[in-house]
XYZ file of C-alpha atoms in Angstrom:
224
model
C -71.660 34.940 -55.618
C -74.450 36.336 -53.409
C -76.855 33.382 -53.925
C -75.539 29.964 -54.943
C -71.967 30.957 -54.213
C -72.847 32.061 -50.678
C -74.923 28.919 -50.171
C -72.179 26.511 -51.212
C -69.665 28.472 -49.142
C -71.884 27.952 -46.090
C -72.272 24.258 -46.903
C -68.522 23.930 -47.004
C -68.214 25.667 -43.554
C -66.243 28.507 -45.151
C -63.384 26.244 -46.174
C -61.498 26.884 -49.437
C -61.698 24.060 -51.866
C -58.929 23.318 -54.462
C -61.221 25.098 -56.962
C -61.292 28.228 -54.784
C -57.524 28.248 -54.682
C -57.107 27.802 -58.401
C -59.734 30.514 -59.172
C -57.804 32.931 -56.960
C -54.667 32.063 -58.888
C -56.456 32.738 -62.175
C -57.597 36.161 -61.071
C -54.091 36.917 -59.761
C -52.689 35.951 -63.124
C -55.200 38.145 -64.910
C -54.472 41.158 -62.738
C -50.738 40.717 -63.399
C -51.217 40.503 -67.217
C -53.254 43.675 -67.634
C -50.301 45.814 -66.430
C -48.302 44.667 -69.532
C -50.770 43.522 -72.179
C -54.377 44.014 -73.434
C -56.933 42.151 -71.346
C -58.152 40.094 -74.318
C -54.709 38.361 -74.584
C -55.384 36.504 -71.322
C -55.675 32.709 -71.654
C -59.194 32.328 -70.269
C -59.628 28.998 -72.006
C -56.454 27.548 -70.551
C -57.641 28.198 -67.033
C -60.980 26.487 -67.739
C -59.015 23.409 -68.689
C -56.927 23.646 -65.590
C -59.846 23.699 -63.181
C -61.221 20.428 -64.633
C -57.790 18.712 -64.982
C -56.036 19.786 -61.785
C -58.888 19.374 -59.236
C -60.629 16.163 -58.402
C -64.292 15.903 -59.409
C -65.359 14.216 -56.174
C -64.078 14.923 -52.708
C -64.764 16.903 -49.596
C -67.369 19.671 -49.981
C -68.571 18.253 -53.304
C -71.375 20.787 -53.742
C -68.938 23.726 -53.352
C -66.454 22.051 -55.679
C -69.043 21.478 -58.419
C -70.597 24.944 -58.083
C -67.107 26.502 -58.317
C -66.270 24.537 -61.403
C -69.517 25.376 -63.198
C -69.614 29.078 -62.351
C -65.918 29.521 -63.214
C -66.414 27.688 -66.535
C -69.408 29.862 -67.431
C -67.615 33.104 -66.505
C -64.322 32.358 -68.202
C -66.037 30.645 -71.183
C -67.909 33.838 -71.923
C -64.818 35.982 -71.500
C -62.866 33.621 -73.761
C -65.381 34.109 -76.609
C -65.607 37.871 -76.006
C -61.860 38.233 -75.831
C -61.461 36.473 -79.200
C -64.056 38.713 -80.803
C -62.478 41.904 -79.387
C -58.950 40.751 -80.327
C -60.012 39.923 -83.887
C -61.895 43.217 -84.231
C -58.873 45.150 -82.905
C -56.474 43.527 -85.334
C -58.910 43.958 -88.276
C -59.326 47.661 -87.501
C -55.793 48.669 -86.369
C -53.602 45.803 -87.542
C -50.795 44.555 -85.372
C -50.166 47.357 -82.887
C -46.603 48.532 -82.134
C -45.937 47.934 -78.435
C -43.875 51.101 -77.975
C -44.786 54.583 -76.734
C -42.767 57.505 -78.023
C -42.343 60.656 -76.087
C -40.223 63.836 -76.109
C -38.237 64.716 -72.969
C -35.561 67.245 -72.007
C -32.805 66.319 -69.667
C -29.246 65.062 -69.286
C -27.479 64.349 -72.512
C -25.613 61.323 -71.239
C -27.263 58.123 -72.431
C -26.174 56.144 -69.363
C -28.905 57.853 -67.235
C -31.667 56.059 -69.184
C -33.272 53.041 -67.479
C -32.469 49.929 -69.559
C -36.073 49.558 -70.999
C -36.013 53.069 -72.323
C -34.403 53.748 -75.764
C -33.207 56.958 -77.225
C -34.524 57.397 -80.823
C -33.052 60.793 -81.578
C -31.454 63.716 -79.744
C -30.768 67.403 -80.268
C -28.776 68.903 -77.508
C -30.691 68.103 -74.291
C -33.939 67.337 -76.106
C -34.601 63.646 -76.737
C -37.124 61.507 -78.534
C -37.402 58.383 -76.325
C -39.414 55.123 -76.547
C -40.495 52.541 -74.015
C -42.801 49.571 -74.051
C -46.391 50.489 -73.306
C -48.554 49.328 -70.435
C -46.626 48.483 -67.254
C -43.089 49.451 -68.379
C -44.447 52.888 -69.354
C -45.734 53.546 -65.793
C -42.691 52.057 -64.219
C -40.010 53.985 -66.081
C -41.380 57.499 -66.464
C -40.941 58.080 -62.658
C -37.301 56.781 -63.042
C -36.742 59.365 -65.770
C -38.303 62.086 -63.638
C -36.040 61.231 -60.756
C -33.067 61.339 -63.132
C -33.947 64.941 -64.073
C -35.963 64.579 -67.214
C -38.898 66.862 -68.020
C -41.598 65.685 -70.460
C -42.844 67.761 -73.414
C -45.315 65.413 -75.091
C -46.348 61.741 -75.066
C -47.367 60.300 -78.457
C -47.815 63.906 -79.562
C -50.310 64.648 -76.781
C -50.041 67.473 -74.362
C -52.214 66.047 -71.617
C -52.147 62.766 -69.675
C -54.289 60.955 -67.087
C -52.751 59.294 -64.012
C -54.164 57.428 -61.038
C -52.753 57.770 -57.547
C -53.479 55.843 -54.270
C -53.877 58.106 -51.254
C -55.456 58.240 -47.815
C -59.213 59.031 -48.041
C -58.744 62.494 -46.614
C -56.234 63.365 -49.439
C -57.718 64.834 -52.608
C -54.498 65.921 -54.311
C -55.426 69.596 -54.235
C -51.785 70.654 -54.049
C -50.830 68.717 -57.183
C -50.598 70.384 -60.649
C -53.514 68.405 -61.921
C -57.329 68.347 -62.143
C -59.189 65.726 -60.161
C -61.567 63.813 -62.446
C -63.047 61.384 -59.902
C -62.221 59.134 -56.990
C -62.898 55.425 -56.601
C -62.663 52.775 -53.867
C -59.568 50.736 -53.175
C -61.225 47.440 -52.509
C -58.234 45.991 -50.641
C -57.893 48.922 -48.258
C -60.941 50.895 -47.019
C -58.664 53.644 -45.537
C -57.448 54.581 -48.966
C -58.998 55.717 -52.324
C -57.874 56.151 -55.849
C -57.484 59.659 -57.352
C -57.815 59.791 -61.156
C -56.342 63.084 -62.375
C -55.664 64.856 -65.657
C -52.661 67.137 -66.114
C -50.449 68.737 -68.721
C -47.595 66.440 -69.814
C -45.134 69.249 -68.980
C -46.286 69.042 -65.323
C -45.896 65.318 -65.101
C -42.463 65.428 -63.469
C -43.611 67.829 -60.857
C -46.607 65.675 -60.065
C -44.444 62.553 -59.744
C -41.994 64.272 -57.362
C -44.761 66.020 -55.290
C -46.847 62.877 -54.988
C -43.886 60.945 -53.683
C -42.953 63.626 -51.195
C -46.605 63.831 -50.049
C -46.906 60.081 -49.368
C -49.145 59.354 -52.420
C -48.468 56.233 -54.544
C -48.445 56.632 -58.291
C -50.540 53.688 -59.506
C -50.778 54.165 -63.242
C -49.949 56.471 -66.080
C -52.415 55.927 -68.912
C -50.690 55.654 -72.245
C -52.263 56.266 -75.695
């Protein structure tokens, strides 16, 4: 990107080619998928086929078009092979993984307070064993449960959890019931950064509520 990519971009006077647009769509599709599935389930090979089928070989800014096709094919071709290896190794080691996360929560006994993706497995008074699909739905629905009055006891039998929050750069989350592990850049917004924090599962509801009240955005709750 900093050598041939920059050169062909200059030769094209900074214009996007159809290949540039399709590559952006591919990366958008990848970033959408990894909220709900393992990265190696992405169809890298299918996008390679699309860039050769759906864009003309010749046309305006030919050098840029060709360079984009070749670099994208090399990148996604390697990732396709690597993804197949990792996927096969994962299934050989762990078998077909169940896509549900189980956790214990205390809260209202009425089942109608549960968001539709969350299922009640068992209950004893106000203590419930619940399940929800892992990845994106896990992150999306735990805050809904927290707002509905649920407290969390454990997640997959674990007493600690890691979360990431998006905040203004001056904010370090010192008031939250969690330990800051590290910060990282938010590439799309230089005024913000990412806080990666570890906390007790029993403090998760308080963190969700306090983060919302303090203007921090909960980005991800890492499942097991």
